[in-house]
Amino acid sequence: MKEGLFTYTRGTVALYRLYILFKAYKENKIGITEGLEKIAIIANRENKIWWSWDENRINDVGKRIWEKTITQEGEDKHIQFVTEVIKNAVEKTNEINQSNLKELNAEELVIKHKVFFDDVGPAEDLTMEDVDAIDILPVELFRNLLRKELSNLNEKEFLEVYSKLASPIFTSYVSAEEKATLKLLIEAKEKDVDVNNLVNSKLYPKLKEIIDLFWWTSLGWENANLRTTDDFLATLKEYQKNIPNFNKRVNEIECAEKEKMDLRKKLIEELNLSETVVRRLNFFDRYAILHDLRKEMQMRLLYADDIFLQQFAALTGIEADKLQWFTYEEIYDFVLGQKDFVEKEYEKRKKAYFISNENGNYTYLTGEAAVKRIKEYYDQDLQGITEIKGVCSSPGKVIGRAKVCNGYQEAIRKIETGDILVTGMTLPDYAPAMRKAAAIITDEGGITCHAAIVSREMGIPCVTSTKIATEVIK
């Protein structure tokens, strides 16, 4: 295992779907020059992908964010900046979704895609570093700050207080969708509208509103499968079957945020915590919201990029499933007739690819050369490990069968009710598996990550940032 890297893992992802992240980061699209040099690596082999940054760089970014947000004014300015960059990217993706790319010829399509990348690249560059860095060094700095103020508590007592205090207070898109869906079911029941006839009823506009708000939640790095109207209707029927009291569940969702706030206020008063600690808690609340905003942006962006891919495929006559294993530049060459598609090159990329930007050196390997480099960078000896440690992101104890899932497809296929989901990190498309899981364990993340937030809302235990759970648990 190559030292000095901070690494995320997922199920297999075609190069095209991740290339926008790599290219934006490599080209520093956000234009921020402070800090250490950017290093990025994407590697895919068989059913697993690795995404790595320089560990020192990520810690440096976290430290700079922590320092620039030390005052309320600094925090407000930084949060506003990140939020505006994200919202601008969402607007650009909406423009693509509403445009007709089929009207463009080859040259026009390539130019349109380059402009799209320039428009959304700054958001991808900024947020994949900024948002992820918060769950590393700043979380550790906050824990040390709180530990210092609670030095009278033993470690067990401190961890119990920490897990309660550090839980971000906000309602995620997962709970927001559940609440909206349940309210629609309540109204349908009151007006005696059968779910099977909802599309043709006066309640359809409300269903359409839910679809417009949450259509992107089925997307992920591994897939571009949109939820259809039938999928949303299936969710309604699932809730009808599994939730006995809709009003009670809506009340639980609405009260959850207030209950967490009341508990936090109580602990702050009882423990006589400083204003600094209180403000930092609010800081993490705001970053939890940014996590959700980034997820929505990235999923919408992936969908827009997939619209381009489909049109690239239409113009070249090359199947999109094959075309997606190439970089933007390679695809441009195919579209413009400057290079021929070679089946063997596709097969090599699907077997493995390794692409990196390290210390100014760009490396792009495929096939056996990529397999060899991946072994050098990521294979590690974990023999003899008997203990796994991580961040308690949602407290609780359960006993269940642990199932390691490399990606959402494995999670959907393998997780049954009561199982413990073990994965690199969860994303929106993991939701069906997460609803069945009794607990979640991840290699990555922290108190503001997707797995932590959703598990707290679902009321199930969650341990994040174990680094090795997917490798050690069998």
Short mmCIF file of C-alpha atoms in Angstrom, two decimals:
data_model
loop_
_atom_site.label_atom_id
_atom_site.label_comp_id
_atom_site.label_asym_id
_atom_site.label_seq_id
_atom_site.Cartn_x
_atom_site.Cartn_y
_atom_site.Cartn_z
CA MET A 1 0.00 0.00 0.00
CA LYS A 2 1.51 3.31 -1.09
CA GLU A 3 1.96 5.62 1.88
CA GLY A 4 0.80 9.21 2.06
CA LEU A 5 -2.53 8.73 0.25
CA PHE A 6 -6.05 9.34 1.49
CA THR A 7 -8.22 6.83 -0.37
CA TYR A 8 -11.92 6.20 -1.03
CA THR A 9 -13.32 3.02 -2.59
CA ARG A 10 -16.49 2.22 -4.51
CA GLY A 11 -17.84 -0.48 -6.78
CA THR A 12 -16.54 -0.42 -10.33
CA VAL A 13 -17.07 2.91 -12.12
CA ALA A 14 -16.47 3.58 -15.82
CA LEU A 15 -13.73 6.14 -16.47
CA TYR A 16 -15.99 8.69 -18.21
CA ARG A 17 -18.19 8.99 -15.11
CA LEU A 18 -15.28 9.93 -12.86
CA TYR A 19 -13.14 11.76 -15.36
CA ILE A 20 -14.89 15.08 -14.75
CA LEU A 21 -13.69 14.97 -11.13
CA PHE A 22 -10.14 14.04 -12.07
CA LYS A 23 -9.87 16.57 -14.88
CA ALA A 24 -11.39 19.43 -12.83
CA TYR A 25 -9.03 18.70 -9.93
CA LYS A 26 -6.00 18.24 -12.18
CA GLU A 27 -6.64 21.53 -13.97
CA ASN A 28 -7.49 23.40 -10.71
CA LYS A 29 -10.74 24.72 -12.18
CA ILE A 30 -11.66 26.59 -8.99
CA GLY A 31 -8.47 28.63 -9.36
CA ILE A 32 -7.38 28.48 -5.69
CA THR A 33 -3.58 28.29 -5.60
CA GLU A 34 -2.89 28.24 -1.85
CA GLY A 35 -1.69 25.08 -0.13
CA LEU A 36 0.23 22.00 -1.26
CA GLU A 37 0.21 20.68 -4.82
CA LYS A 38 -2.85 18.71 -5.85
CA ILE A 39 -2.35 14.99 -6.32
CA ALA A 40 -5.15 12.75 -7.60
CA ILE A 41 -5.40 9.08 -8.60
CA ILE A 42 -8.30 7.06 -10.01
CA ALA A 43 -7.85 3.31 -10.40
CA ASN A 44 -10.36 0.62 -11.32
CA ARG A 45 -9.88 -3.15 -11.29
CA GLU A 46 -12.62 -5.75 -11.65
CA ASN A 47 -15.42 -4.77 -9.22
CA LYS A 48 -13.65 -2.04 -7.27
CA ILE A 49 -12.41 1.51 -7.73
CA TRP A 50 -9.93 3.55 -5.71
CA TRP A 51 -9.89 7.35 -5.59
CA SER A 52 -6.91 8.91 -3.81
CA TRP A 53 -5.67 12.34 -2.79
CA ASP A 54 -2.45 13.36 -1.11
CA GLU A 55 -3.04 12.93 2.64
CA ASN A 56 -0.97 15.97 3.57
CA ARG A 57 -2.90 18.09 1.06
CA ILE A 58 -6.29 17.01 2.43
CA ASN A 59 -5.20 17.73 6.00
CA ASP A 60 -3.83 21.09 4.88
CA VAL A 61 -7.18 21.95 3.26
CA GLY A 62 -9.02 20.96 6.44
CA LYS A 63 -6.69 23.08 8.54
CA ARG A 64 -7.15 26.12 6.30
CA ILE A 65 -10.96 25.77 6.39
CA TRP A 66 -10.84 25.43 10.18
CA GLU A 67 -8.72 28.56 10.50
CA LYS A 68 -10.67 30.73 8.04
CA THR A 69 -13.96 29.83 9.78
CA ILE A 70 -12.71 30.62 13.28
CA THR A 71 -14.94 33.72 13.36
CA GLN A 72 -18.65 33.82 12.53
CA GLU A 73 -17.94 36.26 9.73
CA GLY A 74 -15.32 33.95 8.26
CA GLU A 75 -17.62 30.96 8.54
CA ASP A 76 -20.52 32.79 6.87
CA LYS A 77 -18.29 33.97 4.04
CA HIS A 78 -16.86 30.50 3.39
CA ILE A 79 -20.21 28.66 3.56
CA GLN A 80 -21.77 31.23 1.24
CA PHE A 81 -18.92 30.87 -1.26
CA VAL A 82 -19.17 27.06 -1.40
CA THR A 83 -22.98 27.18 -1.60
CA GLU A 84 -22.96 29.66 -4.49
CA VAL A 85 -20.43 27.58 -6.45
CA ILE A 86 -22.64 24.49 -5.99
CA LYS A 87 -25.86 26.27 -6.99
CA ASN A 88 -24.22 27.74 -10.08
CA ALA A 89 -23.24 24.23 -11.20
CA VAL A 90 -26.80 22.97 -10.63
CA GLU A 91 -28.13 25.77 -12.85
CA LYS A 92 -25.71 24.73 -15.61
CA THR A 93 -26.79 21.09 -15.39
CA ASN A 94 -30.44 22.15 -15.62
CA GLU A 95 -29.65 24.01 -18.83
CA ILE A 96 -28.23 20.82 -20.35
CA ASN A 97 -31.22 18.77 -19.19
CA GLN A 98 -33.54 21.20 -20.97
CA SER A 99 -31.49 21.50 -24.17
CA ASN A 100 -31.73 19.39 -27.32
CA LEU A 101 -28.25 18.04 -28.04
CA LYS A 102 -29.57 16.02 -30.97
CA GLU A 103 -29.66 19.22 -33.02
CA LEU A 104 -25.87 19.63 -32.79
CA ASN A 105 -23.31 18.30 -35.24
CA ALA A 106 -20.06 16.65 -34.09
CA GLU A 107 -18.01 19.83 -33.71
CA GLU A 108 -20.85 21.72 -32.01
CA LEU A 109 -21.42 18.86 -29.56
CA VAL A 110 -17.74 18.70 -28.57
CA ILE A 111 -17.64 22.49 -28.07
CA LYS A 112 -20.87 22.35 -26.02
CA HIS A 113 -19.39 19.66 -23.80
CA LYS A 114 -16.17 21.61 -23.28
CA VAL A 115 -18.20 24.67 -22.23
CA PHE A 116 -20.26 22.48 -19.89
CA PHE A 117 -17.08 21.18 -18.26
CA ASP A 118 -15.71 24.71 -17.83
CA ASP A 119 -19.02 25.76 -16.24
CA VAL A 120 -19.29 22.93 -13.70
CA GLY A 121 -15.59 22.08 -13.23
CA PRO A 122 -15.02 24.68 -10.48
CA ALA A 123 -17.76 23.12 -8.34
CA GLU A 124 -16.41 19.60 -8.79
CA ASP A 125 -12.87 20.75 -8.03
CA LEU A 126 -13.85 22.72 -4.93
CA THR A 127 -16.40 20.45 -3.28
CA MET A 128 -14.72 17.08 -3.65
CA GLU A 129 -11.81 18.45 -1.63
CA ASP A 130 -13.46 21.04 0.59
CA VAL A 131 -16.45 18.95 1.72
CA ASP A 132 -14.52 15.71 2.21
CA ALA A 133 -11.71 17.43 4.11
CA ILE A 134 -14.16 18.48 6.84
CA ASP A 135 -14.67 14.87 7.91
CA ILE A 136 -10.95 14.38 8.56
CA LEU A 137 -8.80 16.95 10.37
CA PRO A 138 -11.57 19.41 11.44
CA VAL A 139 -13.51 16.57 13.08
CA GLU A 140 -10.35 15.59 14.96
CA LEU A 141 -9.69 19.22 15.96
CA PHE A 142 -13.24 19.58 17.27
CA ARG A 143 -12.98 16.32 19.21
CA ASN A 144 -9.76 17.55 20.85
CA LEU A 145 -11.40 20.89 21.65
CA LEU A 146 -14.35 19.18 23.29
CA ARG A 147 -12.13 16.67 25.11
CA LYS A 148 -10.19 19.52 26.64
CA GLU A 149 -13.36 21.11 28.02
CA LEU A 150 -14.64 17.75 29.29
CA SER A 151 -11.39 16.52 30.82
CA ASN A 152 -13.28 15.45 33.95
CA LEU A 153 -15.09 12.68 32.04
CA ASN A 154 -13.61 9.25 31.49
CA GLU A 155 -13.26 8.02 27.89
CA LYS A 156 -16.51 6.06 27.87
CA GLU A 157 -18.47 9.00 29.26
CA PHE A 158 -16.83 11.37 26.81
CA LEU A 159 -17.62 9.20 23.77
CA GLU A 160 -21.26 8.99 24.83
CA VAL A 161 -21.50 12.78 25.12
CA TYR A 162 -19.55 13.31 21.90
CA SER A 163 -21.81 11.05 19.83
CA LYS A 164 -24.88 12.94 21.03
CA LEU A 165 -23.45 16.43 20.65
CA ALA A 166 -21.72 15.94 17.32
CA SER A 167 -24.79 14.66 15.50
CA PRO A 168 -25.55 17.41 12.93
CA ILE A 169 -29.00 18.93 13.28
CA PHE A 170 -30.81 19.13 9.97
CA THR A 171 -33.26 17.11 7.86
CA SER A 172 -31.63 15.21 5.01
CA TYR A 173 -33.14 14.72 1.56
CA VAL A 174 -33.87 11.10 2.56
CA SER A 175 -36.22 12.14 5.38
CA ALA A 176 -37.58 15.04 3.33
CA GLU A 177 -38.65 12.66 0.56
CA GLU A 178 -40.13 10.17 3.03
CA LYS A 179 -42.13 12.93 4.70
CA ALA A 180 -43.45 14.28 1.38
CA THR A 181 -44.39 10.77 0.23
CA LEU A 182 -46.21 9.96 3.46
CA LYS A 183 -48.14 13.24 3.34
CA LEU A 184 -49.28 12.35 -0.17
CA LEU A 185 -50.46 8.95 1.10
CA ILE A 186 -52.35 10.63 3.94
CA GLU A 187 -54.13 12.93 1.49
CA ALA A 188 -54.86 10.04 -0.88
CA LYS A 189 -56.45 8.11 1.95
CA GLU A 190 -58.54 11.10 3.04
CA LYS A 191 -59.78 11.64 -0.53
CA ASP A 192 -60.23 7.92 -1.19
CA VAL A 193 -57.73 7.86 -4.07
CA ASP A 194 -56.19 4.48 -4.84
CA VAL A 195 -52.41 4.61 -5.36
CA ASN A 196 -52.87 2.63 -8.58
CA ASN A 197 -55.02 5.46 -9.94
CA LEU A 198 -52.89 8.33 -8.59
CA VAL A 199 -51.45 9.32 -11.98
CA ASN A 200 -54.93 9.97 -13.36
CA SER A 201 -56.24 11.73 -10.25
CA LYS A 202 -56.24 15.34 -9.04
CA LEU A 203 -53.35 14.38 -6.73
CA TYR A 204 -50.96 13.75 -9.62
CA PRO A 205 -49.48 17.31 -9.48
CA LYS A 206 -48.34 16.57 -5.92
CA LEU A 207 -46.74 13.31 -7.02
CA LYS A 208 -45.10 15.20 -9.89
CA GLU A 209 -43.72 17.72 -7.38
CA ILE A 210 -42.08 14.89 -5.40
CA ILE A 211 -40.63 13.43 -8.60
CA ASP A 212 -39.22 16.82 -9.66
CA LEU A 213 -37.55 17.29 -6.28
CA PHE A 214 -36.09 13.81 -5.81
CA TRP A 215 -35.63 12.19 -9.24
CA TRP A 216 -31.84 12.33 -8.84
CA THR A 217 -31.72 10.25 -5.64
CA SER A 218 -31.46 6.94 -7.50
CA LEU A 219 -28.31 8.03 -9.33
CA GLY A 220 -24.77 7.21 -8.30
CA TRP A 221 -21.23 7.01 -9.60
CA GLU A 222 -21.93 3.44 -10.67
CA ASN A 223 -25.21 4.02 -12.45
CA ALA A 224 -27.27 6.53 -14.40
CA ASN A 225 -30.63 4.87 -13.81
CA LEU A 226 -33.37 7.44 -13.29
CA ARG A 227 -36.33 6.70 -11.06
CA THR A 228 -39.45 6.55 -13.19
CA THR A 229 -43.00 7.43 -12.17
CA ASP A 230 -43.56 3.70 -11.64
CA ASP A 231 -40.61 3.62 -9.24
CA PHE A 232 -42.12 6.42 -7.15
CA LEU A 233 -45.47 4.61 -7.17
CA ALA A 234 -43.69 1.46 -6.01
CA THR A 235 -42.27 3.46 -3.07
CA LEU A 236 -45.78 4.61 -2.16
CA LYS A 237 -46.97 1.01 -2.16
CA GLU A 238 -43.96 -0.07 -0.09
CA TYR A 239 -44.81 2.55 2.54
CA GLN A 240 -48.44 1.44 2.51
CA LYS A 241 -47.30 -2.09 3.26
CA ASN A 242 -44.61 -1.40 5.86
CA ILE A 243 -45.71 1.76 7.73
CA PRO A 244 -48.85 1.14 9.79
CA ASN A 245 -49.43 4.75 10.86
CA PHE A 246 -48.52 7.48 8.36
CA ASN A 247 -49.35 10.39 10.66
CA LYS A 248 -47.24 8.97 13.45
CA ARG A 249 -44.23 8.54 11.17
CA VAL A 250 -44.58 12.09 9.78
CA ASN A 251 -44.69 13.39 13.34
CA GLU A 252 -41.53 11.42 14.18
CA ILE A 253 -39.70 12.98 11.23
CA GLU A 254 -40.88 16.48 12.11
CA CYS A 255 -39.97 16.08 15.78
CA ALA A 256 -36.58 14.43 15.22
CA GLU A 257 -34.75 17.68 14.51
CA LYS A 258 -36.34 19.46 17.48
CA GLU A 259 -35.54 16.54 19.79
CA LYS A 260 -31.88 16.62 18.72
CA MET A 261 -31.76 20.37 19.25
CA ASP A 262 -33.36 20.08 22.70
CA LEU A 263 -30.86 17.37 23.67
CA ARG A 264 -27.96 19.47 22.45
CA LYS A 265 -29.15 22.55 24.37
CA LYS A 266 -29.54 20.45 27.49
CA LEU A 267 -26.02 19.02 27.21
CA ILE A 268 -24.51 22.44 26.48
CA GLU A 269 -26.12 23.85 29.62
CA GLU A 270 -25.33 20.86 31.87
CA LEU A 271 -21.71 20.66 30.72
CA ASN A 272 -21.25 24.43 30.64
CA LEU A 273 -19.69 24.28 27.18
CA SER A 274 -17.96 27.33 25.76
CA GLU A 275 -19.27 29.58 23.00
CA THR A 276 -16.46 28.28 20.79
CA VAL A 277 -17.70 24.69 21.07
CA VAL A 278 -21.29 25.75 20.45
CA ARG A 279 -20.36 27.68 17.31
CA ARG A 280 -18.31 24.78 15.98
CA LEU A 281 -21.30 22.50 16.43
CA ASN A 282 -23.30 24.88 14.27
CA PHE A 283 -20.43 24.85 11.77
CA PHE A 284 -20.75 21.07 11.36
CA ASP A 285 -24.54 21.43 11.02
CA ARG A 286 -23.98 23.73 8.06
CA TYR A 287 -21.47 21.35 6.50
CA ALA A 288 -23.95 18.49 6.77
CA ILE A 289 -26.27 20.59 4.59
CA LEU A 290 -23.38 21.17 2.17
CA HIS A 291 -22.88 17.40 1.99
CA ASP A 292 -26.44 17.00 0.76
CA LEU A 293 -26.17 19.94 -1.63
CA ARG A 294 -23.01 18.45 -3.11
CA LYS A 295 -24.64 15.05 -3.54
CA GLU A 296 -27.54 16.60 -5.39
CA MET A 297 -25.20 18.64 -7.56
CA GLN A 298 -22.99 15.67 -8.41
CA MET A 299 -25.91 13.39 -9.27
CA ARG A 300 -27.56 16.05 -11.43
CA LEU A 301 -24.21 16.69 -13.09
CA LEU A 302 -23.65 12.98 -13.76
CA TYR A 303 -27.04 12.79 -15.42
CA ALA A 304 -26.27 15.82 -17.61
CA ASP A 305 -22.90 14.32 -18.55
CA ASP A 306 -24.66 11.07 -19.43
CA ILE A 307 -26.92 12.99 -21.84
CA PHE A 308 -23.75 14.05 -23.64
CA LEU A 309 -22.46 10.46 -23.59
CA GLN A 310 -25.62 9.15 -25.22
CA GLN A 311 -25.32 11.73 -27.99
CA PHE A 312 -21.62 10.99 -28.45
CA ALA A 313 -22.65 7.35 -28.88
CA ALA A 314 -25.36 8.29 -31.39
CA LEU A 315 -22.94 10.28 -33.54
CA THR A 316 -20.16 7.67 -33.51
CA GLY A 317 -22.24 4.52 -33.65
CA ILE A 318 -20.27 3.22 -30.65
CA GLU A 319 -22.32 1.77 -27.79
CA ALA A 320 -22.48 4.12 -24.81
CA ASP A 321 -21.61 1.21 -22.49
CA LYS A 322 -18.30 0.89 -24.33
CA LEU A 323 -17.68 4.57 -24.92
CA GLN A 324 -17.91 5.30 -21.18
CA TRP A 325 -14.58 3.56 -20.56
CA PHE A 326 -12.65 6.34 -22.32
CA THR A 327 -11.57 9.87 -21.36
CA TYR A 328 -13.18 13.03 -22.70
CA GLU A 329 -10.26 13.65 -25.03
CA GLU A 330 -10.41 10.14 -26.47
CA ILE A 331 -14.14 10.44 -27.05
CA TYR A 332 -13.69 13.81 -28.75
CA ASP A 333 -11.27 12.11 -31.16
CA PHE A 334 -13.86 9.41 -31.94
CA VAL A 335 -16.62 11.97 -32.48
CA LEU A 336 -14.50 14.18 -34.74
CA GLY A 337 -13.19 11.23 -36.72
CA GLN A 338 -9.59 11.79 -35.64
CA LYS A 339 -9.16 8.33 -34.15
CA ASP A 340 -10.85 4.95 -34.70
CA PHE A 341 -12.49 3.01 -31.88
CA VAL A 342 -10.57 -0.21 -31.16
CA GLU A 343 -12.44 -2.99 -29.36
CA LYS A 344 -9.27 -4.28 -27.67
CA GLU A 345 -8.64 -0.85 -26.13
CA TYR A 346 -12.13 -0.90 -24.64
CA GLU A 347 -11.53 -4.39 -23.21
CA LYS A 348 -8.23 -3.26 -21.65
CA ARG A 349 -9.88 -0.25 -19.96
CA LYS A 350 -12.75 -2.35 -18.66
CA LYS A 351 -10.29 -4.83 -17.18
CA ALA A 352 -8.39 -2.08 -15.38
CA TYR A 353 -7.34 1.53 -15.66
CA PHE A 354 -5.00 3.71 -13.61
CA ILE A 355 -4.87 7.46 -14.11
CA SER A 356 -2.91 9.84 -11.93
CA ASN A 357 -1.54 13.33 -11.58
CA GLU A 358 1.37 13.25 -9.13
CA ASN A 359 3.96 15.99 -8.73
CA GLY A 360 3.17 17.33 -12.17
CA ASN A 361 3.46 13.92 -13.86
CA TYR A 362 0.41 12.59 -15.71
CA THR A 363 0.06 8.80 -15.97
CA TYR A 364 -2.61 6.86 -17.86
CA LEU A 365 -2.39 3.06 -17.87
CA THR A 366 -4.84 0.37 -18.99
CA GLY A 367 -5.04 -3.43 -18.98
CA GLU A 368 -2.19 -5.42 -17.42
CA ALA A 369 -0.05 -2.30 -16.93
CA ALA A 370 -2.85 -0.80 -14.83
CA VAL A 371 -3.32 -4.03 -12.86
CA LYS A 372 0.38 -4.04 -11.98
CA ARG A 373 0.35 -0.40 -10.85
CA ILE A 374 -2.83 -0.91 -8.79
CA LYS A 375 -1.16 -3.79 -6.94
CA GLU A 376 1.82 -1.55 -6.17
CA TYR A 377 -0.40 1.23 -4.84
CA TYR A 378 -3.30 -0.51 -3.11
CA ASP A 379 -2.62 -4.15 -2.19
CA GLN A 380 -1.91 -4.42 1.53
CA ASP A 381 -1.17 -7.10 4.11
CA LEU A 382 -3.92 -7.11 6.74
CA GLN A 383 -3.12 -10.48 8.27
CA GLY A 384 -3.49 -10.71 12.03
CA ILE A 385 -5.83 -7.72 12.47
CA THR A 386 -8.40 -8.57 15.14
CA GLU A 387 -9.85 -5.14 15.87
CA ILE A 388 -11.47 -2.44 13.75
CA LYS A 389 -11.77 1.14 15.01
CA GLY A 390 -13.69 4.08 13.60
CA VAL A 391 -15.90 7.06 14.39
CA CYS A 392 -19.17 6.39 16.23
CA SER A 393 -21.44 8.35 13.90
CA SER A 394 -24.68 6.88 15.24
CA PRO A 395 -24.75 5.07 18.59
CA GLY A 396 -26.26 1.66 19.30
CA LYS A 397 -25.56 -2.06 19.50
CA VAL A 398 -26.80 -4.81 17.18
CA ILE A 399 -25.92 -8.36 16.24
CA GLY A 400 -26.26 -9.33 12.60
CA ARG A 401 -24.57 -10.90 9.61
CA ALA A 402 -21.98 -8.51 8.18
CA LYS A 403 -21.94 -8.30 4.39
CA VAL A 404 -19.17 -6.49 2.52
CA CYS A 405 -20.52 -4.65 -0.52
CA ASN A 406 -18.28 -3.02 -3.13
CA GLY A 407 -20.78 -0.59 -4.59
CA TYR A 408 -24.52 -0.08 -4.62
CA GLN A 409 -25.28 -3.01 -6.95
CA GLU A 410 -23.79 -5.50 -4.49
CA ALA A 411 -25.56 -3.73 -1.62
CA ILE A 412 -28.97 -3.95 -3.34
CA ARG A 413 -28.37 -7.59 -4.25
CA LYS A 414 -26.85 -8.86 -0.99
CA ILE A 415 -28.36 -6.91 1.92
CA GLU A 416 -31.36 -8.53 3.60
CA THR A 417 -33.37 -7.27 6.56
CA GLY A 418 -31.21 -7.30 9.70
CA ASP A 419 -27.85 -7.48 7.93
CA ILE A 420 -24.93 -5.14 8.70
CA LEU A 421 -23.93 -3.20 5.61
CA VAL A 422 -20.13 -2.90 5.27
CA THR A 423 -18.99 -0.66 2.42
CA GLY A 424 -16.54 2.06 1.40
CA MET A 425 -19.16 4.79 1.67
CA THR A 426 -22.86 5.10 0.93
CA LEU A 427 -24.49 7.28 -1.71
CA PRO A 428 -28.13 8.07 -2.60
CA ASP A 429 -28.48 4.90 -4.67
CA TYR A 430 -27.71 2.79 -1.57
CA ALA A 431 -31.02 3.85 0.06
CA PRO A 432 -32.99 0.60 -0.56
CA ALA A 433 -30.21 -1.45 1.05
CA MET A 434 -29.78 1.01 3.92
CA ARG A 435 -33.47 0.73 4.79
CA LYS A 436 -33.00 -3.03 5.30
CA ALA A 437 -29.72 -2.81 7.24
CA ALA A 438 -29.57 -3.12 11.03
CA ALA A 439 -26.28 -1.17 11.09
CA ILE A 440 -23.74 0.41 8.75
CA ILE A 441 -19.93 0.29 8.77
CA THR A 442 -17.86 2.30 6.30
CA ASP A 443 -14.19 2.72 5.46
CA GLU A 444 -14.61 6.45 4.92
CA GLY A 445 -16.50 9.49 6.15
CA GLY A 446 -17.16 11.15 9.48
CA ILE A 447 -19.95 12.78 11.46
CA THR A 448 -21.30 14.76 8.48
CA CYS A 449 -21.10 12.06 5.78
CA HIS A 450 -24.06 10.43 4.03
CA ALA A 451 -23.91 7.15 5.98
CA ALA A 452 -23.73 8.96 9.33
CA ILE A 453 -26.63 11.31 8.62
CA VAL A 454 -28.97 8.70 7.16
CA SER A 455 -28.22 6.11 9.86
CA ARG A 456 -29.04 8.64 12.59
CA GLU A 457 -32.33 9.45 10.91
CA MET A 458 -33.11 5.75 10.57
CA GLY A 459 -32.11 5.14 14.19
CA ILE A 460 -29.51 2.47 13.43
CA PRO A 461 -25.87 2.23 14.61
CA CYS A 462 -23.15 3.46 12.30
CA VAL A 463 -19.35 3.38 12.49
CA THR A 464 -17.49 5.41 9.86
CA SER A 465 -13.85 6.03 8.96
CA THR A 466 -12.62 2.50 9.78
CA LYS A 467 -10.30 2.61 6.73
CA ILE A 468 -10.06 -1.20 6.52
CA ALA A 469 -13.50 -2.71 7.29
CA THR A 470 -14.19 -3.79 3.70
CA GLU A 471 -10.78 -5.49 3.53
CA VAL A 472 -10.82 -7.22 6.91
CA ILE A 473 -14.45 -8.32 7.34
CA LYS A 474 -15.30 -11.41 5.31
#
